[in-house]
Coordinates of C-alpha atoms in Angstrom, one line a residue:
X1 CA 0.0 0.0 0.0
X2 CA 2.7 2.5 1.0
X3 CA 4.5 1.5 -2.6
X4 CA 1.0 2.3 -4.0
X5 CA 0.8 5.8 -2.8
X6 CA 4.3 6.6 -3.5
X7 CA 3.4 5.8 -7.0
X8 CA 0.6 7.7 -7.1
X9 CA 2.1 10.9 -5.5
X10 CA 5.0 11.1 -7.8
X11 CA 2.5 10.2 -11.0
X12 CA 0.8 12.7 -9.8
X13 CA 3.6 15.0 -9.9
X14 CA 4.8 14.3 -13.3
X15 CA 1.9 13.7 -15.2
X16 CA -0.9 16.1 -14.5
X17 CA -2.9 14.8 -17.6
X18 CA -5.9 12.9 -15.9
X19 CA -6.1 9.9 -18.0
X20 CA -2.5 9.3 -18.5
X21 CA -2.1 9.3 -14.5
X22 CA -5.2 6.6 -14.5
X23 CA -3.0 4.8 -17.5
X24 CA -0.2 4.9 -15.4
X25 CA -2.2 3.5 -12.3
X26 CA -3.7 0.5 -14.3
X27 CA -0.7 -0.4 -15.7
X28 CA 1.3 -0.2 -11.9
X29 CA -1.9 -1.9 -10.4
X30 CA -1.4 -4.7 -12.6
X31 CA 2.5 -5.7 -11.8
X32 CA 1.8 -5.0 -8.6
X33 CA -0.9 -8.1 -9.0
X34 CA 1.4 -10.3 -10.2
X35 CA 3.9 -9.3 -7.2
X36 CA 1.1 -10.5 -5.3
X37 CA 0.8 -6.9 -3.4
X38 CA -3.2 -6.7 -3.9
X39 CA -4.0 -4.3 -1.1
X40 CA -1.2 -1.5 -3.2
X41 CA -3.2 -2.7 -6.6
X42 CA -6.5 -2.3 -5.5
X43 CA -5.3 1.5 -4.0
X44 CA -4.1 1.9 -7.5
X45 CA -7.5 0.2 -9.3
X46 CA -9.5 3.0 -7.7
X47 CA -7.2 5.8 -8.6
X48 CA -7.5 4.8 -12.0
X49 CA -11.5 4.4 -11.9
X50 CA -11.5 7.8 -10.7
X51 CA -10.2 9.3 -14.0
X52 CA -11.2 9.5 -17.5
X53 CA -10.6 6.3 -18.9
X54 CA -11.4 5.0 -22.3
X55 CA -14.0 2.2 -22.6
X56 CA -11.5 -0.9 -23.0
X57 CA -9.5 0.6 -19.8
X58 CA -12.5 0.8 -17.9
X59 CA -12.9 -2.6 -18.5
X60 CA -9.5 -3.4 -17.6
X61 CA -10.2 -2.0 -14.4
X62 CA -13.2 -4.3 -13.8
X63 CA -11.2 -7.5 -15.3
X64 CA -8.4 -6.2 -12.9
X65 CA -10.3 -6.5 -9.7
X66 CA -11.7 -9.7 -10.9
X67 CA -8.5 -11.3 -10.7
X68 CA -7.3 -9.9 -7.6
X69 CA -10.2 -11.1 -5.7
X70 CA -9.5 -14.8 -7.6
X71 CA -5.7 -14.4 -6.7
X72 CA -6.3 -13.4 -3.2
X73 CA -9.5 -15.0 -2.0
X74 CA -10.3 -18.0 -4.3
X75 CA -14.2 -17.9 -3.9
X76 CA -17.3 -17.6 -5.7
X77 CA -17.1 -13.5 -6.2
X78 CA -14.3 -13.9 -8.6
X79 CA -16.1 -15.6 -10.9
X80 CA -19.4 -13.5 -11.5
X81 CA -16.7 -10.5 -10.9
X82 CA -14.3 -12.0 -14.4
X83 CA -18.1 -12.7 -15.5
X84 CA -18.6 -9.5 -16.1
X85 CA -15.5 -8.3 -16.9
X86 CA -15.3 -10.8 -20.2
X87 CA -18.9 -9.8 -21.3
X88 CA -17.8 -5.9 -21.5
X89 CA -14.5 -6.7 -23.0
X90 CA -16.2 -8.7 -26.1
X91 CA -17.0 -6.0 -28.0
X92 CA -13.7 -4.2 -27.7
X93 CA -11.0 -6.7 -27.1
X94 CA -11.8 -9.9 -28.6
X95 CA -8.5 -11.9 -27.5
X96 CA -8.5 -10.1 -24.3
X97 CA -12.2 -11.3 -23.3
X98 CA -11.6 -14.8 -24.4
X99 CA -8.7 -14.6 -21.8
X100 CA -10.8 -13.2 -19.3
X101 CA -13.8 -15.7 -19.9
X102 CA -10.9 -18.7 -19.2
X103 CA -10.0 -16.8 -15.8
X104 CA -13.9 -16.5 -15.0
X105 CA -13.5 -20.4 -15.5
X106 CA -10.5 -21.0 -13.3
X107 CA -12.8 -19.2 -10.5
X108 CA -15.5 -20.9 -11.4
X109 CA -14.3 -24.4 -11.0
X110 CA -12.7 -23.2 -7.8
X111 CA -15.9 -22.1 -6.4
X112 CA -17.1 -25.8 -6.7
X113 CA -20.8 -26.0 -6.4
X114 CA -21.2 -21.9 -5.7
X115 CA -19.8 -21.5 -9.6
X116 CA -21.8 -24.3 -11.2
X117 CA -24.6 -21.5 -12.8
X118 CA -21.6 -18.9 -13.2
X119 CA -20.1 -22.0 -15.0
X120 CA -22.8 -22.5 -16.8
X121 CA -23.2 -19.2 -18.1
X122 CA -19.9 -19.6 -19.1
X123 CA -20.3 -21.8 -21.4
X124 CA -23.0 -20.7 -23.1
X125 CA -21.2 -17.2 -23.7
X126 CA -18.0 -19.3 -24.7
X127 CA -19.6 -21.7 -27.4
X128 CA -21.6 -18.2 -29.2
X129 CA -18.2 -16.9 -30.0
X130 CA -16.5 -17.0 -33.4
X131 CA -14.0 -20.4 -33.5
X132 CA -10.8 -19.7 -32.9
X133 CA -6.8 -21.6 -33.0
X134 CA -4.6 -21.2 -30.1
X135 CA -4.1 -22.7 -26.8
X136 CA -6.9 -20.6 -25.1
X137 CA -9.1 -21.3 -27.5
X138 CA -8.3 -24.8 -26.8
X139 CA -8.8 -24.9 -23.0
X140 CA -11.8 -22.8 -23.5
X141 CA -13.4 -25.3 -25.8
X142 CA -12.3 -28.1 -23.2
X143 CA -13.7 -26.7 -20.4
X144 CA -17.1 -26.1 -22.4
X145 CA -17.5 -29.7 -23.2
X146 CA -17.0 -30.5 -19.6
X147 CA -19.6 -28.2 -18.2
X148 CA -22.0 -28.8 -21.1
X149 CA -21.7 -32.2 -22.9
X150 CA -20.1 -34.6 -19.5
X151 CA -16.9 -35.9 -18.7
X152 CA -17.0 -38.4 -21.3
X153 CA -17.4 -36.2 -23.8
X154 CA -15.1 -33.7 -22.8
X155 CA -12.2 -36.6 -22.6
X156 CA -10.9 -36.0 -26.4
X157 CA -10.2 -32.2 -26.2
X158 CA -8.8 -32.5 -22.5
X159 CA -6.4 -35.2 -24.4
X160 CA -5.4 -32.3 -26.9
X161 CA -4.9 -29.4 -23.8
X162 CA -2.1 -31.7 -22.2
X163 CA -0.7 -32.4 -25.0
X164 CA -0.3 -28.8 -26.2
X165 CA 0.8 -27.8 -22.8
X166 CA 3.4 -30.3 -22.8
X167 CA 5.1 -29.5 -26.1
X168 CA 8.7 -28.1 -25.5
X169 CA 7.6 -24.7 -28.0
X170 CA 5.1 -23.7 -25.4
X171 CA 5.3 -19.3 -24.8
X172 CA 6.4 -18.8 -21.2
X173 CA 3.2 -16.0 -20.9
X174 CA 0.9 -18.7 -22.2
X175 CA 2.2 -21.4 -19.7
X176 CA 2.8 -19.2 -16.7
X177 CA -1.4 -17.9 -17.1
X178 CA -2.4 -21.5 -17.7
X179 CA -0.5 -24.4 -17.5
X180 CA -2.9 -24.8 -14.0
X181 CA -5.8 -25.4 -15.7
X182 CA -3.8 -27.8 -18.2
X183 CA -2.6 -29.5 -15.1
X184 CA -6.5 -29.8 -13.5
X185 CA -7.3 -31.2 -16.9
X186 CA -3.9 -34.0 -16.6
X187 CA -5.5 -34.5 -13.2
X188 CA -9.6 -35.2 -13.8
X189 CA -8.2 -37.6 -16.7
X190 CA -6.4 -40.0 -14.7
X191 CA -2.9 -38.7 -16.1
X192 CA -0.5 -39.0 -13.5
X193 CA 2.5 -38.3 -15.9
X194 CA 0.9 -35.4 -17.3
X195 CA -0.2 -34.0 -14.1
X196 CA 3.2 -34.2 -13.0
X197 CA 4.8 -32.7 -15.6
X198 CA 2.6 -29.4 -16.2
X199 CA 2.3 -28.5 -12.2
X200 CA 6.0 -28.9 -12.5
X201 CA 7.0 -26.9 -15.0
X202 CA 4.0 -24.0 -14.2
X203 CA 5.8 -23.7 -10.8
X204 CA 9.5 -23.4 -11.9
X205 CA 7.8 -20.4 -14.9
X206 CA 6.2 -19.1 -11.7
X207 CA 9.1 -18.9 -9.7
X208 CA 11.2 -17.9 -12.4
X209 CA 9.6 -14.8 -13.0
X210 CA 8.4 -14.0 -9.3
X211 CA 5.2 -14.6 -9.8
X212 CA 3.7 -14.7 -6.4
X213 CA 0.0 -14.7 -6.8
X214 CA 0.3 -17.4 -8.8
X215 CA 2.5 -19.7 -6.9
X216 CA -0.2 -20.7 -4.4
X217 CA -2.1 -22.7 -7.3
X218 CA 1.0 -24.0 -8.8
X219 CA 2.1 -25.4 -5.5
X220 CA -0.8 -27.1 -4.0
X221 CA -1.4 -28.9 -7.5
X222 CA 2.1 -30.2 -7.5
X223 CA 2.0 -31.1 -4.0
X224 CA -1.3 -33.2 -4.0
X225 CA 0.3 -35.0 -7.2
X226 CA 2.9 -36.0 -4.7
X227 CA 0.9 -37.2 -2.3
X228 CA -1.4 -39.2 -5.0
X229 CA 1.9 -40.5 -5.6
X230 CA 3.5 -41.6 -1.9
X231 CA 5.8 -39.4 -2.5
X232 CA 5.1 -37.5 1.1
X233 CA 8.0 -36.0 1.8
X234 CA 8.4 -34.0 -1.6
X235 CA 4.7 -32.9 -0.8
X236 CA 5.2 -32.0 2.2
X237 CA 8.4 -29.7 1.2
X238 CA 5.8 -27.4 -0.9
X239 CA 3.6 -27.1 1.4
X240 CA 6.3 -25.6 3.6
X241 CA 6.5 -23.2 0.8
X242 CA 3.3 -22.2 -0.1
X243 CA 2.8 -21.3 3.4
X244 CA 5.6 -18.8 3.3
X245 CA 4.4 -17.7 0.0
X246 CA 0.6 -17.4 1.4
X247 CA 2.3 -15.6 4.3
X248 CA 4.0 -13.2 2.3
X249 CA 1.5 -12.1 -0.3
X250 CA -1.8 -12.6 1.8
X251 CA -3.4 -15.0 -0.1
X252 CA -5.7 -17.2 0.9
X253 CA -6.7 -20.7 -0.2
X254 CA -7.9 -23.9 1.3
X255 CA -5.2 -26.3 2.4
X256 CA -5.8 -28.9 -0.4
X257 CA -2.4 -30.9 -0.3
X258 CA -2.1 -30.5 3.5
X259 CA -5.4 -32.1 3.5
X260 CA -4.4 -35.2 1.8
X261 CA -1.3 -36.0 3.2
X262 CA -2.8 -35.6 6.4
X263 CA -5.5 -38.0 5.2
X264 CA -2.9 -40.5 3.7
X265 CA -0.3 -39.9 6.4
X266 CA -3.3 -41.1 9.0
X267 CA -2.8 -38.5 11.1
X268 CA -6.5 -37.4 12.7
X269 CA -5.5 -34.8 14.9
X270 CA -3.6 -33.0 12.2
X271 CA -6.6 -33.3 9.8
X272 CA -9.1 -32.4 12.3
X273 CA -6.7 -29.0 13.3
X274 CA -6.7 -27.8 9.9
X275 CA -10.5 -28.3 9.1
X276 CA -11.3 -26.7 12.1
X277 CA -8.3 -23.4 11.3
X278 CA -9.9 -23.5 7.6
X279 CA -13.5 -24.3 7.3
X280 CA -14.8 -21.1 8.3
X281 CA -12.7 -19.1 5.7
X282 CA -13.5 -21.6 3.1
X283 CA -17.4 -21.4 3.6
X284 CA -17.3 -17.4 3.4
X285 CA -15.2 -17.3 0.5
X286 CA -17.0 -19.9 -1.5
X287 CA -14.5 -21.6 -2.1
X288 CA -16.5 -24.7 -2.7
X289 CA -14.1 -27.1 -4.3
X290 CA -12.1 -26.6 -1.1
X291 CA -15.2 -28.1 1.0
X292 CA -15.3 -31.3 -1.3
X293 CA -11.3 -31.9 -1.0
X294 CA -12.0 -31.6 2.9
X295 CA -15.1 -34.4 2.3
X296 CA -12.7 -36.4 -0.1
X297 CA -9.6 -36.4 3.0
X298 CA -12.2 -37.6 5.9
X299 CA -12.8 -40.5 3.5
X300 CA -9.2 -41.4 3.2
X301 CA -8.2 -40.9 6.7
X302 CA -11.4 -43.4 8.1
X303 CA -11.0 -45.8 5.2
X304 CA -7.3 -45.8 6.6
X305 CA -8.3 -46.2 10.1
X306 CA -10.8 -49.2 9.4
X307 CA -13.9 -46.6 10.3
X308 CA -15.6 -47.5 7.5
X309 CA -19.4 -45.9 7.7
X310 CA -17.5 -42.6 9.0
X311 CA -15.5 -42.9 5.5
X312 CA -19.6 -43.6 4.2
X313 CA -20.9 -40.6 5.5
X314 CA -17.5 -38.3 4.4
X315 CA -17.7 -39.5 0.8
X316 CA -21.0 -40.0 -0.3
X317 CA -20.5 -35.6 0.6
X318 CA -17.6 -35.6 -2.0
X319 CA -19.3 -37.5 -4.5
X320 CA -21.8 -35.8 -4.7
X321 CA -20.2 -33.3 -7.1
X322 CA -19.7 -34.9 -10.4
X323 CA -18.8 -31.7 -11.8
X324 CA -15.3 -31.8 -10.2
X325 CA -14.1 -35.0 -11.4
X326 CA -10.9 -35.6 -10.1
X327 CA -11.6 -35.2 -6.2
X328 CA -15.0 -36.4 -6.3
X329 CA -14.2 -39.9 -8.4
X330 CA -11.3 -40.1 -5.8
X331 CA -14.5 -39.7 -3.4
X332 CA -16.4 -42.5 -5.6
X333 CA -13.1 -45.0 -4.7
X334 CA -13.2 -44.2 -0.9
X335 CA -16.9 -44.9 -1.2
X336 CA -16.5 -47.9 -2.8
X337 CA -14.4 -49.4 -0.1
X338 CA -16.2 -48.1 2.6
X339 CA -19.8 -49.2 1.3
X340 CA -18.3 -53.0 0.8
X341 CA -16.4 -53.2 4.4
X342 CA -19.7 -51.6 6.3
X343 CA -21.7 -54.3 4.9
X344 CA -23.7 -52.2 2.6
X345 CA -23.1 -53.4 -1.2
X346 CA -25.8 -52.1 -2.6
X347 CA -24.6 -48.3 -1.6
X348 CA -20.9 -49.5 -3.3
X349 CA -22.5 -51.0 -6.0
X350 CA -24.0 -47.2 -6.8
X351 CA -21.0 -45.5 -5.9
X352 CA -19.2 -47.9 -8.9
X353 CA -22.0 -47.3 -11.1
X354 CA -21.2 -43.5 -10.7
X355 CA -17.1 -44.1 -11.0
X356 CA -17.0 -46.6 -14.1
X357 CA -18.2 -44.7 -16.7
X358 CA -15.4 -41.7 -15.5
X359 CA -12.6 -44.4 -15.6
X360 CA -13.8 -46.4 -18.6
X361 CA -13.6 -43.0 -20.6
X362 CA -10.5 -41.9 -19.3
X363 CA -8.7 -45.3 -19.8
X364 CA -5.8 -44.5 -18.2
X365 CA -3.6 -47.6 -16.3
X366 CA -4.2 -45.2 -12.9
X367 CA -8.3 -44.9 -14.0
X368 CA -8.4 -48.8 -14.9
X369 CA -6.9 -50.0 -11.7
X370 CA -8.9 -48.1 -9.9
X371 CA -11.7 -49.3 -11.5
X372 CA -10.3 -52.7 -11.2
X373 CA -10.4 -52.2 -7.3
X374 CA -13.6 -51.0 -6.6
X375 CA -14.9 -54.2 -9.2
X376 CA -13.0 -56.3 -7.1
X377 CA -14.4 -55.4 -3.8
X378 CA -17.5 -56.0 -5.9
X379 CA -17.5 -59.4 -7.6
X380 CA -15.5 -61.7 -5.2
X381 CA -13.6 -62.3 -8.5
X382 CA -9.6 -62.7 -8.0
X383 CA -8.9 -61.6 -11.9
X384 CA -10.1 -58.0 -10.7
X385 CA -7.3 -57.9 -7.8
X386 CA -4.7 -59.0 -10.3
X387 CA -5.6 -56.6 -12.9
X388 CA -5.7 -53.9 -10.2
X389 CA -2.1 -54.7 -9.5
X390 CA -1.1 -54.7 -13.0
X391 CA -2.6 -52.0 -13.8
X392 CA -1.8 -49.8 -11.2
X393 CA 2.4 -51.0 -10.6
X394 CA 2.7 -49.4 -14.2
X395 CA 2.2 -46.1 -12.8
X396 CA 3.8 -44.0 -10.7
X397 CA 0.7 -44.0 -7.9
X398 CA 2.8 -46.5 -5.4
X399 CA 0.0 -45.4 -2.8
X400 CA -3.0 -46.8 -4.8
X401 CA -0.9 -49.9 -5.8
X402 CA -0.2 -50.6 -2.2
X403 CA -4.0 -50.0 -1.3
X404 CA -4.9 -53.1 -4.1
X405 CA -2.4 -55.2 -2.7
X406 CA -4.0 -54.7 0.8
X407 CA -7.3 -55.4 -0.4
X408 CA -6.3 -58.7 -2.2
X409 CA -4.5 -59.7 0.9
X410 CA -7.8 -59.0 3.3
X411 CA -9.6 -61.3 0.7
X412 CA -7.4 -63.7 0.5
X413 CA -7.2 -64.2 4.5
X414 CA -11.3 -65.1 3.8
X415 CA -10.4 -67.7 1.1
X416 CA -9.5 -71.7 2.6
X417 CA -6.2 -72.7 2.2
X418 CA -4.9 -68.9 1.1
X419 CA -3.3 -68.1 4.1
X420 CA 0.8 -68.0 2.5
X421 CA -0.9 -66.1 -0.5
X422 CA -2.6 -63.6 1.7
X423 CA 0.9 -63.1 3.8
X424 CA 2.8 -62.6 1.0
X425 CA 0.6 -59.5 -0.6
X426 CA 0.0 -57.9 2.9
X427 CA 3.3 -57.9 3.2
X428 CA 4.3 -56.6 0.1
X429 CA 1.7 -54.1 1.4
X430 CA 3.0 -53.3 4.7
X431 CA 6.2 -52.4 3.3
X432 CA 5.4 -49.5 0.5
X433 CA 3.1 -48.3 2.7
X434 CA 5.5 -48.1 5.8
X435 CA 7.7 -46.6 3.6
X436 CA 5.8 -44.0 1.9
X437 CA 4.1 -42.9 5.2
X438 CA 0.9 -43.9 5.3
X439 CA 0.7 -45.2 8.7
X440 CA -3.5 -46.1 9.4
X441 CA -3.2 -48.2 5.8
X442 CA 0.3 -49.4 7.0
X443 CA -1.5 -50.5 10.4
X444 CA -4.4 -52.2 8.4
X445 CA -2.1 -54.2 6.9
X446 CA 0.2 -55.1 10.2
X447 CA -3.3 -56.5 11.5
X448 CA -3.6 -58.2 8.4
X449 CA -1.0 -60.3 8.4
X450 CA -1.3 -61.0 12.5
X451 CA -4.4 -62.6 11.8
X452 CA -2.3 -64.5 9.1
X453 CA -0.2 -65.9 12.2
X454 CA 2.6 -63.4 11.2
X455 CA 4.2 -61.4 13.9
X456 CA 4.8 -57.9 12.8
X457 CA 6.3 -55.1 14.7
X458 CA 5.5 -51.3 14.4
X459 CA 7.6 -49.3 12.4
X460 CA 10.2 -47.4 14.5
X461 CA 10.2 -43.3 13.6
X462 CA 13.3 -42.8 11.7
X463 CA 16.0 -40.5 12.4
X464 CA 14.6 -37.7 10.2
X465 CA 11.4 -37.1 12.4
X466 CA 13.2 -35.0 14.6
X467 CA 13.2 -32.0 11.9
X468 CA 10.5 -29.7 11.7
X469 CA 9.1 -29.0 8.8
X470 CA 10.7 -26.1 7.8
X471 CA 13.7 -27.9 8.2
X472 CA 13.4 -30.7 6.1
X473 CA 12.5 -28.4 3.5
X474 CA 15.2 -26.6 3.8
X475 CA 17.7 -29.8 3.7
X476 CA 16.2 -30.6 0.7
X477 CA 16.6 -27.9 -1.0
X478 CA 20.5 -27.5 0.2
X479 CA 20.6 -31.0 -0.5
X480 CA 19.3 -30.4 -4.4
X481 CA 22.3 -27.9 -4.8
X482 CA 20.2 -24.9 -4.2
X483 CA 22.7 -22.1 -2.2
X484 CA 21.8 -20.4 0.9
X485 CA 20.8 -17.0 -0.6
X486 CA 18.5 -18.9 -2.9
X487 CA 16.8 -20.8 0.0
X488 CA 16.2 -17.6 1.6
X489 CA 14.9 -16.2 -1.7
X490 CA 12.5 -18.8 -2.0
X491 CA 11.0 -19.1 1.2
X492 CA 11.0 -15.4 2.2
X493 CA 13.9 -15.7 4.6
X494 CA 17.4 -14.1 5.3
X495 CA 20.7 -16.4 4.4
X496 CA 21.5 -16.1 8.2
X497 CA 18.2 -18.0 9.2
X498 CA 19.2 -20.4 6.3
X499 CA 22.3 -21.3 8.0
X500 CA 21.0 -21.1 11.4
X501 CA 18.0 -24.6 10.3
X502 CA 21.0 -26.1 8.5
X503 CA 23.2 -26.1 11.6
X504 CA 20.2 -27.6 13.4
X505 CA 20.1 -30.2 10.4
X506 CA 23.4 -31.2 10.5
X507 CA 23.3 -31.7 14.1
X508 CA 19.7 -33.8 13.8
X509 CA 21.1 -36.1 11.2
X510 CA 24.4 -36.5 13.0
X511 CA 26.3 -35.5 9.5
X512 CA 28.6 -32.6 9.3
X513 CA 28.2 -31.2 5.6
X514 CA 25.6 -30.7 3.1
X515 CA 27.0 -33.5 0.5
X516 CA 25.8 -35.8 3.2
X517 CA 22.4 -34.3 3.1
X518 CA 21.0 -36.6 0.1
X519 CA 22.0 -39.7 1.8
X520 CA 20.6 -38.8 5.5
X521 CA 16.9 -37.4 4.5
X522 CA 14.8 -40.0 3.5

């Protein structure tokens, strides 16, 4: 803010022309967006308003406050607010309001079930306009066919978005506005390797180039591909710094990847804390899509914990929004599971009726297995475990995999005569999932294979528990060859506090330099 009116004091000074002060403004307002300063823009926004603008810079100014209140608050008011902003720009910016209508999208599908009519809308104004080429022309006609024709439908063009997105000649603007939606896209298909790569390389443009209001999107859809993945630790490194990104810049956003490794990890207290720090904020802002990740994490965290009708109630709230495909068929899964180990089949059998068409069209090995599963659970048939397996050990989701190898062990155990087969895939089991993390799943399987007649001790915590978050993160980073000033850099710290966790690394991990780091984290 106090940047803001510095600005405007000395504009005001050397430019006592009206509208090219309000220019000036618009054009300041808008960096200082990107910086992620929105208070100092939005002083600057109604500076600008106050002069006499042209028609298209008016609308700037509306398209403008639009995406601060996306980039700062995430809710429902963003999208009506971009909304508005594309329909006045159409008639004077054509590429401009296709943009805009593509940001009013981002909001929407944020906004979860608040955005569904503003969605809607959306895609009425979006399929009246003139075809044309381009990659927002591409994601606009994607997210069309998903909010107008179904997920099935949609599955084609959402095939052509990653691909586009992934192709080496992609325009750094082009990426660093919309690689995130690309990567939702990799995500609702099923496309782990796709996912992966466009949330990675949106958040290296991001960082690249300082862009802070869009680094808290980048880093939670990186992070929850981690922890889809077992990879916890990784996961849990971004979200140590989007919170010192969301510190710095004010924004504000549900906890979506701290949700699910909570979840996974097993850890209730830790999910219950943030639900309970979050909720609130999440219900005011509308930021609906928030509510069903929360819904989607209570399911995984009591399937994990063997409290299977609480893992009922938790997911028949996710999936009950099929417009947000990738955390509500994850819902479907946990519903599955839950439905079949409560004793109510019929309830699982629905939940699979709702999931199969999803997977079947998205035909992915990580769709298929999961389909696979939930058929399993299903039809007492031991094909459907095996080509769960299959399926899912050719992709990169060791979590899942480890989840179908559980449930072929627990039905084994019922099967006469199956008791070494039963030991042998609860134990292969037990082991990924002790060593990705997840502890209730981990647990579930330990008591597993005791009823097998195995003994099976808990897990000891390994050395590396005894750093904090913030330290780990940092290790890891020293550890990937990253210097101290550009640790400090990325996680809004000085180079003396850098050396100060490092010191309390070294002495943690009982090693006495950083080319020891990779070998000492695990």
């Amino acid at each position: 803010v106090a940047a803001a009116a510095a600005f405007l004091e000395q504009a005001t000074a050397l430019t006592p022309d009206p509208r090219r002060r309000g220019l000036r403004a618009l054009a300041a307002a808008e960096t200082m967006l990107r910086a992620g300063a929105f208070d100092g823009a939005l002083v600057l926004l109604t500076t600008a308003a106050e002069t006499p603008l042209d028609a298209l810079s008016r609308a700037r100014v509306d398209l403008l406050r639009g995406q601060i209140a996306f980039a700062s608050r995430h809710g429902a008011e963003a999208a009506s607010l971009l909304l508005a902003a594309a329909r006045r720009l159409e008639p004077l910016d054509d590429q401009l309001a296709r943009e805009t209508y593509l940001e009013a999208f981002s909001a929407a599908r944020l906004a979860g079930r608040a955005g569904e009519a503003c969605a809607a809308e959306l895609a009425d104004a979006v399929r009246r306009l003139p075809p044309r080429s381009g990659e927002v022309d591409l994601v606009l006609e994607s997210l069309a066919a998903r909010f107008t024709d179904g997920y099935a439908a949609a599955v084609p063009v959402r095939r052509r978005v990653v691909k586009a997105f992934r192709r080496d000649d992609l325009p750094a603007e082009t990426g660093l506005r919309w690689l995130w939606l690309a990567s939702s896209d990799a995500a609702e298909l099923w496309d782990e390797a796709g996912w992966m790569s466009l949330s990675t390389r949106h958040n290296e443009l991001a960082r690249a180039v300082g862009a802070l209001s869009v680094l808290p999107l980048t880093l939670h859809s990186r992070a929850v591909a981690h922890v889809l993945a077992g990879e916890f630790a990784a996961a849990e490194a971004l979200i140590s710094e989007l919170d010192a990104v969301q510190h710095a810049t004010g924004t504000t956003l549900a906890p979506y990847s701290a949700l699910g490794l909570a979840a996974w990890r097993g850890r209730e207290q830790e999910l219950t804390d943030l639900i309970a720090m979050t909720l609130g904020g999440m219900v005011a802002r509308g930021e609906g899509v928030g509510l069903l990740n929360t819904q989607w994490a209570r399911a995984v965290l009591a399937n994990g914990h063997g409290r299977f009708q609480d893992a009922v109630v938790a997911g028949q709230e996710a999936a009950a929004h099929p417009n947000h495909a990738g955390p509500a068929s994850w819902a479907l899964s946990e519903l599955v599971e839950a439905g079949v180990k409560s004793g109510q089949p019929e309830l699982a059998r629905d939940a699979f009726a709702h999931l199969e068409p999803v997977t079947r069209a998205s035909g992915t090995d990580w769709a298929l297995g999961i389909q696979a599963r939930a058929q399993a659970l299903l039809s007492d048939d031991e094909r459907d475990h095996r080509e769960a397996i299959e399926r899912l050990g050719r992709t990169r989701v060791r979590g899942e995999l480890a989840r179908a190898q559980l449930l072929y062990g627990e039905w084994l155990c019922l099967q006469d005569g199956r008791g070494a087969d039963a030991r042998a895939q609860l134990r292969l089991a037990f082991d990924q999932l002790t060593q990705i993390g997840a502890d209730a799943f981990a647990e579930r399987a330990r008591r597993g294979l005791q009823a097998t007649g195995e003994s099976v001790r808990r897990p000891a915590n390994g050395r590396h528990e005894a750093l904090t978050a913030q330290e780990t993160h940092i290790a890891r980073l020293a550890a990937d060859g990253h210097t101290n000033p550009e640790i400090a850099a990325r996680l809004f710290l000085s180079p003396r506090t850098v050396e100060y966790h490092l010191h309390k690394v070294f002495g943690k991990l009982g090693i006495s330099s950083r080319r020891e780091l990779a070998d000492a984290l695990p």
